[in-house]
PDB file of C-alpha atoms in Angstrom:
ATOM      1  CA  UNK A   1     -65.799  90.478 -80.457  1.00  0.00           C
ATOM      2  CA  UNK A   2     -63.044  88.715 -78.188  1.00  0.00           C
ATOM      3  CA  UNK A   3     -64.947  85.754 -76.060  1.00  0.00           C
ATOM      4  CA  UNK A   4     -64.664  85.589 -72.125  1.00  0.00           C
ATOM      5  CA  UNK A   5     -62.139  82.828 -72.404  1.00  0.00           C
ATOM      6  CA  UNK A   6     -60.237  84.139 -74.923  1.00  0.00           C
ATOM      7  CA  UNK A   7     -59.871  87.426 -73.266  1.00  0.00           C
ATOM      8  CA  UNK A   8     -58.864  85.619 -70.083  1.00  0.00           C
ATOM      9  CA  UNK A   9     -55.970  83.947 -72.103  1.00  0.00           C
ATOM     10  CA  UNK A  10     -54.710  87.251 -73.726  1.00  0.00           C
ATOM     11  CA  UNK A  11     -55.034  88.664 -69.880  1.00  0.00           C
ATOM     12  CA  UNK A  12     -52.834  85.162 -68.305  1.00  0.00           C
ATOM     13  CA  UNK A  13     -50.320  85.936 -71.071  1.00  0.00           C
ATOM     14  CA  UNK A  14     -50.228  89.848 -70.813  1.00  0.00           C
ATOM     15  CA  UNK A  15     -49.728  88.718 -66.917  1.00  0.00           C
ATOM     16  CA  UNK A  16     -46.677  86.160 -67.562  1.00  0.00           C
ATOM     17  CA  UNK A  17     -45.306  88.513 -69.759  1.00  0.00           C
ATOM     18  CA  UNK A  18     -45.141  91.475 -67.874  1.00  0.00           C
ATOM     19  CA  UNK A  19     -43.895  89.366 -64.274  1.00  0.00           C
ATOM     20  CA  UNK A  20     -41.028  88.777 -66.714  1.00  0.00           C
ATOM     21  CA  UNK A  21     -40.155  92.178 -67.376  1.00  0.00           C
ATOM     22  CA  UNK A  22     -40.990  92.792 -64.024  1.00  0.00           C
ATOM     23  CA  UNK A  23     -43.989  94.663 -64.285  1.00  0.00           C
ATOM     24  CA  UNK A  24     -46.772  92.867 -62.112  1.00  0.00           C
ATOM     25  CA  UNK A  25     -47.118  90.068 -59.696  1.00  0.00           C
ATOM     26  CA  UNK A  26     -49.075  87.080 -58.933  1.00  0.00           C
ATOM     27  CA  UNK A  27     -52.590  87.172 -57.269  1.00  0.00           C
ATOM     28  CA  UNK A  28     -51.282  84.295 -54.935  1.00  0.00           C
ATOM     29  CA  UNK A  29     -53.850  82.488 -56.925  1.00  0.00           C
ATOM     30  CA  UNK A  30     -51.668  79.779 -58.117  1.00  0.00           C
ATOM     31  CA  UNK A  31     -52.262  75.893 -59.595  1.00  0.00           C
ATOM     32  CA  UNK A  32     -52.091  74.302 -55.605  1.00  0.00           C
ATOM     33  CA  UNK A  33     -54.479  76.662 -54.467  1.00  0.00           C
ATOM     34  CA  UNK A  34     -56.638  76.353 -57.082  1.00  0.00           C
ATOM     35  CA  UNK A  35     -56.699  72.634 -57.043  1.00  0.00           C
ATOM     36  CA  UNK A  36     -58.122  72.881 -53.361  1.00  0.00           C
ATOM     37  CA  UNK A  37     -60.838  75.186 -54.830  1.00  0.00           C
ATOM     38  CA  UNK A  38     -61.880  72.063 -56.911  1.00  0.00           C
ATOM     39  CA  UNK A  39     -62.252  70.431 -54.135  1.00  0.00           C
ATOM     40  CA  UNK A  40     -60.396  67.745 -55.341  1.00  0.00           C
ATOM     41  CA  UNK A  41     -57.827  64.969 -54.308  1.00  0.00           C
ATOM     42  CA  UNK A  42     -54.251  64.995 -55.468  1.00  0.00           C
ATOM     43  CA  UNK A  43     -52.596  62.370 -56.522  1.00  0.00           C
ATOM     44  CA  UNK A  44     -49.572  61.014 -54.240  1.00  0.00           C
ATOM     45  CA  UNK A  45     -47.070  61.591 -56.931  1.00  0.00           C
ATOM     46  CA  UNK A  46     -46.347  61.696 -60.519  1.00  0.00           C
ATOM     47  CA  UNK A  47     -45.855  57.985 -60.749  1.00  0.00           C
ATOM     48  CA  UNK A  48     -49.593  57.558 -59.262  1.00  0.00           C
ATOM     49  CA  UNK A  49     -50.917  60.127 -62.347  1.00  0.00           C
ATOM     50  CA  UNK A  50     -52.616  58.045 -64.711  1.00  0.00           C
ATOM     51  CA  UNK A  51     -51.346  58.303 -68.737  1.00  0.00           C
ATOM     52  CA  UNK A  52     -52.825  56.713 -71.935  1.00  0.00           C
ATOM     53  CA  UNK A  53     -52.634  57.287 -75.744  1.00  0.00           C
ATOM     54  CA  UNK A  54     -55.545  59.460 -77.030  1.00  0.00           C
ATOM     55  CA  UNK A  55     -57.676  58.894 -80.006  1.00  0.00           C
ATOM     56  CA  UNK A  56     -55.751  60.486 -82.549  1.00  0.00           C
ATOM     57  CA  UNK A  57     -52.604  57.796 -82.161  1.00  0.00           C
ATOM     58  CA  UNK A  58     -50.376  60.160 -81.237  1.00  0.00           C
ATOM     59  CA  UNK A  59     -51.081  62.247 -78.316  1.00  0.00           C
ATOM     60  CA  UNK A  60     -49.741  61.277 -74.719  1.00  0.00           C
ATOM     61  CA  UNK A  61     -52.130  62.875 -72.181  1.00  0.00           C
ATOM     62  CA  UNK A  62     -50.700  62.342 -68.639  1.00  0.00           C
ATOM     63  CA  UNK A  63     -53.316  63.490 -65.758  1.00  0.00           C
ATOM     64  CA  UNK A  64     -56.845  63.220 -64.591  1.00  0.00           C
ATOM     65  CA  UNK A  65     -58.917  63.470 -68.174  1.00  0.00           C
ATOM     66  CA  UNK A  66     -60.826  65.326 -65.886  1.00  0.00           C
ATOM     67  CA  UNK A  67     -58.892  67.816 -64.935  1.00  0.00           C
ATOM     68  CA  UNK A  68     -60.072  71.604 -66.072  1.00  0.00           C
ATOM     69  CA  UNK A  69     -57.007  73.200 -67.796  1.00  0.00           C
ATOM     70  CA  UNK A  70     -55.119  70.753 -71.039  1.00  0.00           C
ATOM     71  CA  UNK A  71     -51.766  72.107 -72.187  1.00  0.00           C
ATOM     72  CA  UNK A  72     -50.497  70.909 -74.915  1.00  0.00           C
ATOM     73  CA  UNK A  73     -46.670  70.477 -75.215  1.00  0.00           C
ATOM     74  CA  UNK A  74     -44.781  69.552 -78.687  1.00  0.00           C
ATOM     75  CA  UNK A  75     -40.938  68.579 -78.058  1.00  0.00           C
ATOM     76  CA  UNK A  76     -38.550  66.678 -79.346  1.00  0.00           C
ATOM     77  CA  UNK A  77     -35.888  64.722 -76.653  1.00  0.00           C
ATOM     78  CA  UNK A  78     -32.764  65.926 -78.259  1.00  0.00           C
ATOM     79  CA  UNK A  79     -33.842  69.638 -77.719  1.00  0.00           C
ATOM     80  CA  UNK A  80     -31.980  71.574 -75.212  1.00  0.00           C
ATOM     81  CA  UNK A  81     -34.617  73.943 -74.920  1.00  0.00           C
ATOM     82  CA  UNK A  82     -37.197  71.339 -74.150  1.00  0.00           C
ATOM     83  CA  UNK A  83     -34.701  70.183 -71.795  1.00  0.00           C
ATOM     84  CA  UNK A  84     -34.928  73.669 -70.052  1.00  0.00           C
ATOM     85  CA  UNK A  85     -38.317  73.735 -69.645  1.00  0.00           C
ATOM     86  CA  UNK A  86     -38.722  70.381 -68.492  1.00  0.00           C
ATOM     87  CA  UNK A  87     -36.261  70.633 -65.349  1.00  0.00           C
ATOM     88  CA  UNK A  88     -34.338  74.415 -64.856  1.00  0.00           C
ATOM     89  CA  UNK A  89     -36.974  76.581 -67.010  1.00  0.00           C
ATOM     90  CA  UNK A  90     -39.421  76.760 -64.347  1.00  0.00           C
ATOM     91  CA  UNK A  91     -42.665  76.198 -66.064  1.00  0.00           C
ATOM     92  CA  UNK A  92     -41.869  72.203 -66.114  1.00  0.00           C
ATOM     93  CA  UNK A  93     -42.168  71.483 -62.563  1.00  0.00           C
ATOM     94  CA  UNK A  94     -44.727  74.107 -61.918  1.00  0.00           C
ATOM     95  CA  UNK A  95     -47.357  72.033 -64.676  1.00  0.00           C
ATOM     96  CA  UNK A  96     -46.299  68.867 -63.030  1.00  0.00           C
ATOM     97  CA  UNK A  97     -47.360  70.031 -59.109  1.00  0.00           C
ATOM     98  CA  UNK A  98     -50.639  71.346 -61.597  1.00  0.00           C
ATOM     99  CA  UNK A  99     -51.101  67.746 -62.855  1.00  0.00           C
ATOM    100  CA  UNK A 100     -50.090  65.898 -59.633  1.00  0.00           C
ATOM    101  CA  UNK A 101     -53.119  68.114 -58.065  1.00  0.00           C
ATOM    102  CA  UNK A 102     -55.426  67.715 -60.789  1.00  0.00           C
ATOM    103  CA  UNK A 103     -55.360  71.121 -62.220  1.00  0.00           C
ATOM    104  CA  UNK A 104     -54.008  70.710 -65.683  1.00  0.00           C
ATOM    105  CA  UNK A 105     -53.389  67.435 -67.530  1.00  0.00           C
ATOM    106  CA  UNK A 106     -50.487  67.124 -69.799  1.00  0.00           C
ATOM    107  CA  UNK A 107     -50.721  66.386 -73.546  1.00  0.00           C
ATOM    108  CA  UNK A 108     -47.296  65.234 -75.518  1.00  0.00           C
ATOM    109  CA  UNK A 109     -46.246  65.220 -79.206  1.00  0.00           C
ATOM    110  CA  UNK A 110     -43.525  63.495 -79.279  1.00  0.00           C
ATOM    111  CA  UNK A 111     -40.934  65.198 -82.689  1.00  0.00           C
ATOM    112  CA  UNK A 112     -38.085  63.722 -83.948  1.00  0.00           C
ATOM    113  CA  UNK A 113     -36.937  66.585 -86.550  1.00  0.00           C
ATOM    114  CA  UNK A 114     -33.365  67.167 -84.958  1.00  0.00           C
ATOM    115  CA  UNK A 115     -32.177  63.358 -86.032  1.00  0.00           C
ATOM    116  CA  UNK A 116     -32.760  65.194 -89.930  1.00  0.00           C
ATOM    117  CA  UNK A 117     -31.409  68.361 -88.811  1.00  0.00           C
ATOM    118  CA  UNK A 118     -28.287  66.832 -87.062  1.00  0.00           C
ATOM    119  CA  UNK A 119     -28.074  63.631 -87.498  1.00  0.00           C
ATOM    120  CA  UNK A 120     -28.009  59.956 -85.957  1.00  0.00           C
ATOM    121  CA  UNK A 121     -31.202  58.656 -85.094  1.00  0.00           C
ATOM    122  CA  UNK A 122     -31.984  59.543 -81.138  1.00  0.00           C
ATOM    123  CA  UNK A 123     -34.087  61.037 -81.384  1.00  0.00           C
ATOM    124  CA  UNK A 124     -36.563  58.455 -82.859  1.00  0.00           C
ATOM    125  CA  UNK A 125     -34.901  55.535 -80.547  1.00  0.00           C
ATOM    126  CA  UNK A 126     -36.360  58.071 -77.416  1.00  0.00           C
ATOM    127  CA  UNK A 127     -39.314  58.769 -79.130  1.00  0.00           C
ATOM    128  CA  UNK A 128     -40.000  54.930 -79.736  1.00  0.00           C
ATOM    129  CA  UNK A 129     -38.754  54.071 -76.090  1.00  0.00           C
ATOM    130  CA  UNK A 130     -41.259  56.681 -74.697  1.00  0.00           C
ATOM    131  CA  UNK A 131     -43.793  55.039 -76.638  1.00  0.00           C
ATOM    132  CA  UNK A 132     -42.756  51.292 -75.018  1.00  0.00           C
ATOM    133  CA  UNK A 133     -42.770  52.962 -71.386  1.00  0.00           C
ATOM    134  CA  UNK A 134     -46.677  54.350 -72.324  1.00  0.00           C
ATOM    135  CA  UNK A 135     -47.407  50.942 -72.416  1.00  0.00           C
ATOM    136  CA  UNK A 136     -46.021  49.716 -69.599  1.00  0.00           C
ATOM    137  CA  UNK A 137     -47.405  52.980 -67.581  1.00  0.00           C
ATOM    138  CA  UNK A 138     -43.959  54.722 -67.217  1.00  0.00           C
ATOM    139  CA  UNK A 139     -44.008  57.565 -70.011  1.00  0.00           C
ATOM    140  CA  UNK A 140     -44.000  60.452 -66.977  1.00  0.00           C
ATOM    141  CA  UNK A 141     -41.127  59.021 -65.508  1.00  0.00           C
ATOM    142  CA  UNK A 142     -39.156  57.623 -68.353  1.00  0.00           C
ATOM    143  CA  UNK A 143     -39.754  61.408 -69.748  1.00  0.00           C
ATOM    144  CA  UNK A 144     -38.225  63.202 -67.294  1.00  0.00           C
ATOM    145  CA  UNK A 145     -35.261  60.724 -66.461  1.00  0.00           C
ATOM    146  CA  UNK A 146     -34.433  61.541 -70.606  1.00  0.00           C
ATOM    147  CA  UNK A 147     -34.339  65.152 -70.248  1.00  0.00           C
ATOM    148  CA  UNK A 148     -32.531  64.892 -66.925  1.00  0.00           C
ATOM    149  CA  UNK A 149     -29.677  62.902 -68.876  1.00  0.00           C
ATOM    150  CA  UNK A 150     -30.180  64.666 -72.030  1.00  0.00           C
ATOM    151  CA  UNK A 151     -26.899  64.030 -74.320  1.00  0.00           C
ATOM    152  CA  UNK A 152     -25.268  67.347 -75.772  1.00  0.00           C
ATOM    153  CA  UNK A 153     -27.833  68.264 -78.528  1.00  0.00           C
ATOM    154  CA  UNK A 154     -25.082  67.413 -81.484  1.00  0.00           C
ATOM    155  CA  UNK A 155     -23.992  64.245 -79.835  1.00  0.00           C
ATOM    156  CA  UNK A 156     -26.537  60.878 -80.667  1.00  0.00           C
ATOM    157  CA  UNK A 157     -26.118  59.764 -77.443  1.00  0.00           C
ATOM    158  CA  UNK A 158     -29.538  58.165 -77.156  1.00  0.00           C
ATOM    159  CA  UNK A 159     -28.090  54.805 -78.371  1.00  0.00           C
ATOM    160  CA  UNK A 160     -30.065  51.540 -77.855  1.00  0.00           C
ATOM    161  CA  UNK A 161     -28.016  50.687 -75.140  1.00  0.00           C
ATOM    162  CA  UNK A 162     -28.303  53.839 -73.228  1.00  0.00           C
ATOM    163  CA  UNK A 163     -31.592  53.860 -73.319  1.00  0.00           C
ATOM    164  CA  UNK A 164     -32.018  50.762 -71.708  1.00  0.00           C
ATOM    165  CA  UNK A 165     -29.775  51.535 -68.824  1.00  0.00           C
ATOM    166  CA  UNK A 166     -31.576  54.713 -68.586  1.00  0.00           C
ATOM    167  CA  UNK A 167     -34.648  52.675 -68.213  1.00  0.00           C
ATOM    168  CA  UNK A 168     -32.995  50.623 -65.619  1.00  0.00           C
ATOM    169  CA  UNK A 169     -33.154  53.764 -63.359  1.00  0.00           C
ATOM    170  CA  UNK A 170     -37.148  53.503 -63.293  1.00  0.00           C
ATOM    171  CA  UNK A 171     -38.719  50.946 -61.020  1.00  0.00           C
ATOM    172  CA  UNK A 172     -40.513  48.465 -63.115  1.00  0.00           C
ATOM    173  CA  UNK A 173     -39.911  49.797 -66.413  1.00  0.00           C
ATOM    174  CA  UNK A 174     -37.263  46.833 -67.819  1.00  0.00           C
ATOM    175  CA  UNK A 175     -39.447  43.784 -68.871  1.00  0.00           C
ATOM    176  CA  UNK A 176     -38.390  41.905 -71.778  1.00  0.00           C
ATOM    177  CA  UNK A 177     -41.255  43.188 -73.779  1.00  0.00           C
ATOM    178  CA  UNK A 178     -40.077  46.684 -72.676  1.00  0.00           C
ATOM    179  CA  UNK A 179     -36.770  45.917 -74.158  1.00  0.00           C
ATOM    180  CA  UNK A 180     -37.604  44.167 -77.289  1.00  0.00           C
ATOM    181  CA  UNK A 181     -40.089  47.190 -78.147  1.00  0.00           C
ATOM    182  CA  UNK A 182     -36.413  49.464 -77.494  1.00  0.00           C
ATOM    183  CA  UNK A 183     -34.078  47.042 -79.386  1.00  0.00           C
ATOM    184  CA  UNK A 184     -36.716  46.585 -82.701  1.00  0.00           C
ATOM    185  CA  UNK A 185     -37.771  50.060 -82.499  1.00  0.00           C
ATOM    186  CA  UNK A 186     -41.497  48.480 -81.996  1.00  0.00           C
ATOM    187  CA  UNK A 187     -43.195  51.284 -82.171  1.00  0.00           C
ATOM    188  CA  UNK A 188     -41.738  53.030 -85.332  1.00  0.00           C
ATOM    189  CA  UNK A 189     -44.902  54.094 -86.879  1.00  0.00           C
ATOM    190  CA  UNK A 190     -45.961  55.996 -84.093  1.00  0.00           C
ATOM    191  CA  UNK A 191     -42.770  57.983 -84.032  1.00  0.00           C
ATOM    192  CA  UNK A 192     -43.229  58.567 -87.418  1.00  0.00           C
ATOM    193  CA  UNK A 193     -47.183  59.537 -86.604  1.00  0.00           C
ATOM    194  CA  UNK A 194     -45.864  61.994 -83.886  1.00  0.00           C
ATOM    195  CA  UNK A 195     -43.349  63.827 -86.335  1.00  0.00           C
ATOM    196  CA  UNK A 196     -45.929  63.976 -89.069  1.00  0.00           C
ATOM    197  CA  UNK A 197     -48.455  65.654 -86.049  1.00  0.00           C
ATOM    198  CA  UNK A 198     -46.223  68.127 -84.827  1.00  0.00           C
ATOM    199  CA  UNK A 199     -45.125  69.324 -88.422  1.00  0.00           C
ATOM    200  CA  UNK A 200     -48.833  69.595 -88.986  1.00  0.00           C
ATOM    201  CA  UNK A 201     -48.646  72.210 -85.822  1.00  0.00           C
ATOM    202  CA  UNK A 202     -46.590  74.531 -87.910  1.00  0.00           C
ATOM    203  CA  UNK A 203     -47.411  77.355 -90.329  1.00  0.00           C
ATOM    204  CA  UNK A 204     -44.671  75.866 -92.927  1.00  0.00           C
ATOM    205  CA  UNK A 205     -45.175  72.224 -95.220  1.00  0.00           C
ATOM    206  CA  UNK A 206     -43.331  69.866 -93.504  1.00  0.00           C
ATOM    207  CA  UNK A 207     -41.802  71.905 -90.710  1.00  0.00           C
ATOM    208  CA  UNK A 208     -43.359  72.083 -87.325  1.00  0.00           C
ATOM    209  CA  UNK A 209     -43.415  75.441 -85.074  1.00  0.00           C
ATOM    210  CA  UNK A 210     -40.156  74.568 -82.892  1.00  0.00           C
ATOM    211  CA  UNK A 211     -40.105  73.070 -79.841  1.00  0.00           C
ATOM    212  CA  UNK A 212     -40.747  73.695 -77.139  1.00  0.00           C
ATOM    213  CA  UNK A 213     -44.110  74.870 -78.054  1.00  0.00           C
ATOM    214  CA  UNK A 214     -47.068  75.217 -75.493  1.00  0.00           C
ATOM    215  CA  UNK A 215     -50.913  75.558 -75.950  1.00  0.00           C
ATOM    216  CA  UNK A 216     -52.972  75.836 -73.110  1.00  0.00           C
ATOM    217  CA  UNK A 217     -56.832  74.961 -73.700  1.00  0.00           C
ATOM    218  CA  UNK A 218     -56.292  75.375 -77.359  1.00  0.00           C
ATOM    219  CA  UNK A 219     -54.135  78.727 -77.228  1.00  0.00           C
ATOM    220  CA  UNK A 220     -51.315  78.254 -78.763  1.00  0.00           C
ATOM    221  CA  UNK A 221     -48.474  80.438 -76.347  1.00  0.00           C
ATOM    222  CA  UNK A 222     -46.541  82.789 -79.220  1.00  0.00           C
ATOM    223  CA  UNK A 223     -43.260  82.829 -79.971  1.00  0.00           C
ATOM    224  CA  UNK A 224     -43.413  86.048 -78.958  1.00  0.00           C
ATOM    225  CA  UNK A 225     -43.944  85.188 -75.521  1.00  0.00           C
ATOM    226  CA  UNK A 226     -42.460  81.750 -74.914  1.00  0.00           C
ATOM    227  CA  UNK A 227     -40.541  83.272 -72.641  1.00  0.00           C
ATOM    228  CA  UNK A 228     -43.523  82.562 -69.857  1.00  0.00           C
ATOM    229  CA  UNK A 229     -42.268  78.900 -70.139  1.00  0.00           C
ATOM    230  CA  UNK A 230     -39.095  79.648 -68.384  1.00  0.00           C
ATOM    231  CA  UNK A 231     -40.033  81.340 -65.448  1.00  0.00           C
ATOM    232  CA  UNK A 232     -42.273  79.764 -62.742  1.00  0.00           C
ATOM    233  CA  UNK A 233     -44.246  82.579 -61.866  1.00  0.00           C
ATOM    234  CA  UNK A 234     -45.067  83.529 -65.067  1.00  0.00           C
ATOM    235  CA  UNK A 235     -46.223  80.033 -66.092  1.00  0.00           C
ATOM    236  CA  UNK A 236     -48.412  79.772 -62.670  1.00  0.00           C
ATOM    237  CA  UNK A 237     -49.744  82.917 -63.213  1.00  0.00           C
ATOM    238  CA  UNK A 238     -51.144  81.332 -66.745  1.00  0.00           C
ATOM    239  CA  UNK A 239     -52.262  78.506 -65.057  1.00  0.00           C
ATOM    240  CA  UNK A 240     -54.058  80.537 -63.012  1.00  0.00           C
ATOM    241  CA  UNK A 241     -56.068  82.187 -65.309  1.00  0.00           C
ATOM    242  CA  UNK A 242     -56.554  79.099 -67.571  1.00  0.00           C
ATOM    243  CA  UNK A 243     -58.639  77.298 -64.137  1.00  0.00           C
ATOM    244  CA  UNK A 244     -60.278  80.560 -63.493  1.00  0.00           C
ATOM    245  CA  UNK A 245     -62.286  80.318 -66.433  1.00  0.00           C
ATOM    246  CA  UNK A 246     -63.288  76.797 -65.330  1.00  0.00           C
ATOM    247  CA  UNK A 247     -64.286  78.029 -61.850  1.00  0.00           C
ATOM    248  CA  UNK A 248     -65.907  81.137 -61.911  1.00  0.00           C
TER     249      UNK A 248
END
């Protein structure tokens, strides 16, 4: 017998799928109005969203730990695909209004399987410099101004030294512990921690599930289906559903 929630999660992904093949519509019912439903207070901006490192060591959760829906997001920053999602795909900046308004928090695993797969190490420098701008409570910003200079996927371009001057572009982000965690790769066992995690995601020893890969309250979106992480209406419309569950 199929729970309530996980029947609402088949329904929110039956939705996305078929706005993609143009078969339905939204209810209107998306993640701003259903933060004012809460009854809760956004937060000014993404740089005013708190972020910490969970439990396990290698989680990032940015967002209210509050907030009702979690989704899960495994990418690596050399992907071009991640870097879809994250800024031209449209389900990027549709969880980020969610997570500015309280609706959905954000939780990262950070891979680094394309520095095997192609070469160079940039993946692992990003991965570690993500880490160092965690702890100086930059990760959401330092994220996105990655993806939004994302180097062609075959070219290392996420050198030591580009990093930092990509840091440079986020207010308060360069200190010199900042930069000495960048320049001695500080926090090399957690990259290593957030590869072995996201190949633990995967149905395969040692290889994770690709990335971009999304689970929303502990649904893991099929590859099937990733397709509802490029378009912005489909990925509201699963939003939508996800908070419903909380609310009704």
């Amino acid at each position: 017998m199929v729970s309530g929630r996980r029947r609402a999660w088949l329904v929110g992904v039956g939705a996305g799928v078929a706005l993609l093949a143009g078969c339905g519509g939204g209810d209107g019912q998306g993640p701003r109005s259903a933060g004012e439903q809460l009854g809760v207070t956004a937060y000014a901006n993404v740089e005013a969203v708190p972020e910490r490192l969970a439990a396990d060591g290698t989680t990032i959760v940015v967002g209210d730990p509050k907030a009702p829906v979690t989704v899960g997001l495994l990418e690596d920053p050399r992907c071009p695909v991640c870097e879809e999602f994250e800024r031209t795909g449209g389900g990027g900046p549709v969880l980020e209004e969610a997570v500015v308004r309280r609706v959905a928090r954000a939780q990262y695993t950070m891979a680094s399987f394309l520095d095997d797969r192609l070469g160079g190490g940039g993946s692992q420098r990003a991965v570690n410099a993500l880490r160092a701008a965690l702890e100086a409570g930059k990760f959401a910003e330092f994220h996105a101004v990655l993806y939004a200079n994302q180097p062609e996927e075959e070219t290392d371009g996420f050198t030591t030294a580009r990093l930092l001057d990509l840091a440079g572009t986020v207010p308060g982000l360069r200190s010199p512990a900042f930069d000495s965690a960048v320049k001695t790769m500080k926090y090399r066992d957690f990259v290593t921690a957030s590869e072995k995690a996201y190949e633990a995601k995967g149905t395969e020893k040692g290889k994770g599930p690709g990335t971009p890969t999304a689970e929303i309250d502990g649904y893991v979106i099929p590859a099937s289906a990733n397709g509802v992480l490029f378009d912005a209406d489909a990925f509201t419309k699963i939003l939508s559903v996800a908070q419903s569950e909380h609310t009704s």
